[in-house]
Every structure is written in structure tokens, then in C-alpha cells.
């Protein structure tokens, strides 16, 4: 993790369904922010897997899918096709900068219930699921104490 992302940055987005997404609005939950693109082959399978994590962990986990370099109509179409239970939003240049300039998709950032950075993951290597799920489990368990 870069020093700039020792914690979830201040940011503000409006989800495609009109919800306000910000550090304050997500306080108290473990959060995965997934930067992805409609043209990225490994991004849709990563989104489906994140949907499974969200279903498994329910309200204790918030997943925010932030589309970069994508048309909103294409993002809405994929959101409707996948039907996953999380917040979908379009990236702004300010949000991309706040999260330390996303240079690869997918990029996942994981934050604990206090907003502390727990992990940053780039691309979709074979070990991605195991790495993220291990960090996620630790963050969720820490939140129960």
C-alpha cells in the first residue's frame, strides 16, 4: 500500500441508483472498491465473484463497483444483466486520483470497518480470490471484536 492510501480517501460519488457513496456513508462496514471497465475481459468474472462475497457476508460488506473508461449505458446494461447486490457508479477523475490513480483494471481496494486500508490488488491473477478472501475474513473478524 502506498502511504497515501493508509485509509479510505475522502470521495463522493452518486451511484447509478442515486445513492450517495462517500467515506462517511460507508463508515462501519468493510468495503471493497472495485475499479473495472466494460471492455476488460477479467472484470465481469471478478464482479460476479464479488457478488458472491456480498451475498455471503450480507450487510457487513459493502461492494462499490466503479466503472472507468466506460460508457454509462454499457455499465447500466452489464449491471442489469449481472443483477449483483452492490453499488454501481461511474468514475470521475477526482475519485480515480483520490484512490491513487488506478492504472490497471480490475483494481480492488479493501478497507476495514474503520476505513483503514487492508489491501490493494491489481489485475486478476489466479491467486486473487484467495488473497482477497483472506484479508476480507480478517477485516470482518476484527470488526466483531
C-alpha positions as CSV (number, residue, x, y, z in Angstrom):
1,X,0.0,0.0,0.0
2,X,1.2,3.5,-0.7
3,X,1.3,5.9,2.2
4,X,-1.4,8.0,0.6
5,X,-3.8,5.1,1.0
6,X,-3.3,4.1,4.5
7,X,-7.1,4.8,4.8
8,X,-10.1,5.2,2.6
9,X,-9.7,8.6,1.0
10,X,-12.4,11.3,1.1
11,X,-14.5,10.9,-2.0
12,X,-18.0,11.5,-3.3
13,X,-19.9,9.6,-6.0
14,X,-23.5,9.1,-6.8
15,X,-24.4,5.5,-7.5
16,X,-26.4,4.6,-10.6
17,X,-29.4,4.2,-8.4
18,X,-29.0,7.6,-6.8
19,X,-27.3,6.7,-3.5
20,X,-24.6,8.9,-2.1
21,X,-21.3,7.0,-1.9
22,X,-18.6,8.5,0.3
23,X,-16.2,7.6,3.1
24,X,-18.7,8.8,5.6
25,X,-21.7,6.9,4.1
26,X,-19.6,3.7,4.2
27,X,-18.3,4.1,7.7
28,X,-18.6,1.0,9.9
29,X,-18.6,-1.5,7.0
30,X,-15.8,-3.5,5.4
31,X,-15.7,-2.1,1.9
32,X,-14.3,-3.4,-1.4
33,X,-14.0,-0.7,-4.0
34,X,-13.6,-2.4,-7.4
35,X,-12.4,-0.2,-10.3
36,X,-13.3,-2.0,-13.6
37,X,-14.2,-1.4,-17.2
38,X,-16.8,-2.8,-19.6
39,X,-14.0,-3.6,-22.2
40,X,-11.9,-5.6,-19.6
41,X,-12.2,-9.4,-20.1
42,X,-11.4,-10.4,-16.5
43,X,-13.6,-7.7,-15.0
44,X,-17.0,-9.3,-15.4
45,X,-15.9,-12.6,-13.7
46,X,-14.4,-10.5,-10.9
47,X,-17.7,-8.7,-10.5
48,X,-19.6,-12.0,-10.3
49,X,-17.2,-13.3,-7.6
50,X,-17.6,-10.0,-5.6
51,X,-21.3,-10.5,-5.9
52,X,-20.9,-14.0,-4.3
53,X,-18.8,-12.4,-1.5
54,X,-21.5,-9.8,-0.9
55,X,-24.2,-12.4,-0.7
56,X,-22.1,-14.5,1.7
57,X,-21.3,-11.6,4.1
58,X,-24.5,-9.5,3.7
59,X,-24.7,-6.1,5.3
60,X,-21.3,-6.5,6.9
61,X,-19.7,-6.0,3.5
62,X,-20.2,-3.2,1.0
63,X,-19.0,-3.6,-2.6
64,X,-18.7,-0.5,-4.7
65,X,-18.2,-1.1,-8.4
66,X,-16.6,2.0,-10.0
67,X,-16.5,1.9,-13.8
68,X,-13.6,3.6,-15.5
69,X,-13.2,4.4,-19.2
70,X,-16.7,3.0,-19.9
71,X,-20.0,4.4,-21.3
72,X,-22.7,4.7,-18.7
73,X,-25.2,2.9,-21.0
74,X,-22.9,-0.1,-21.2
75,X,-22.3,-0.1,-17.4
76,X,-26.1,0.0,-16.8
77,X,-26.6,-2.9,-19.2
78,X,-24.0,-5.0,-17.5
79,X,-25.3,-4.1,-14.1
80,X,-28.8,-5.2,-15.2
81,X,-27.5,-8.4,-16.8
82,X,-25.5,-9.4,-13.7
83,X,-28.1,-8.3,-11.1
84,X,-25.5,-8.1,-8.3
85,X,-26.3,-6.6,-4.9
86,X,-23.9,-3.7,-4.7
87,X,-23.4,-0.1,-5.6
88,X,-22.5,0.8,-9.2
89,X,-21.0,4.1,-10.1
90,X,-19.2,5.9,-12.8
91,X,-15.6,7.0,-12.0
92,X,-14.7,10.7,-12.0
93,X,-11.2,11.9,-12.5
94,X,-11.2,13.2,-8.9
95,X,-12.2,9.8,-7.5
96,X,-9.6,8.0,-9.6
97,X,-6.9,10.4,-8.2
98,X,-8.2,10.0,-4.6
99,X,-7.8,6.2,-4.9
100,X,-4.2,6.7,-6.0
101,X,-4.6,6.8,-9.8
102,X,-6.0,3.5,-11.0
103,X,-3.6,2.2,-13.7
104,X,-5.0,-1.3,-14.2
105,X,-8.4,-2.9,-14.2
106,X,-9.6,-4.6,-12.2
107,X,-8.1,-2.8,-9.3
108,X,-9.6,-3.8,-5.9
109,X,-9.1,-1.7,-2.7
110,X,-10.2,-3.3,0.6
111,X,-10.9,-1.2,3.7
112,X,-11.8,-2.3,7.2
113,X,-14.8,-1.0,9.2
114,X,-12.8,2.0,10.5
115,X,-11.8,2.9,6.9
116,X,-8.2,1.7,7.2
117,X,-6.7,0.2,4.1
118,X,-6.4,-3.5,4.3
119,X,-5.2,-4.4,0.8
120,X,-4.8,-3.3,-2.8
121,X,-5.0,-5.8,-5.6
122,X,-4.2,-5.2,-9.3
123,X,-5.4,-7.3,-12.2
124,X,-6.9,-10.8,-11.9
125,X,-4.1,-13.2,-11.2
126,X,-5.1,-16.8,-10.3
127,X,-4.4,-16.2,-6.6
128,X,-6.6,-13.1,-6.4
129,X,-9.7,-14.7,-4.8
130,X,-7.6,-16.4,-2.1
131,X,-5.7,-13.3,-1.2
132,X,-8.7,-11.0,-1.1
133,X,-10.8,-13.5,0.9
134,X,-8.1,-14.0,3.5
135,X,-7.8,-10.2,4.0
136,X,-11.6,-9.8,4.0
137,X,-12.0,-12.6,6.6
138,X,-9.5,-10.9,8.9
139,X,-11.2,-7.5,8.4
140,X,-14.6,-8.9,9.2
141,X,-13.4,-10.8,12.2
142,X,-11.7,-7.6,13.5
143,X,-15.0,-5.8,13.2
144,X,-16.7,-8.3,15.5
145,X,-14.4,-7.6,18.4
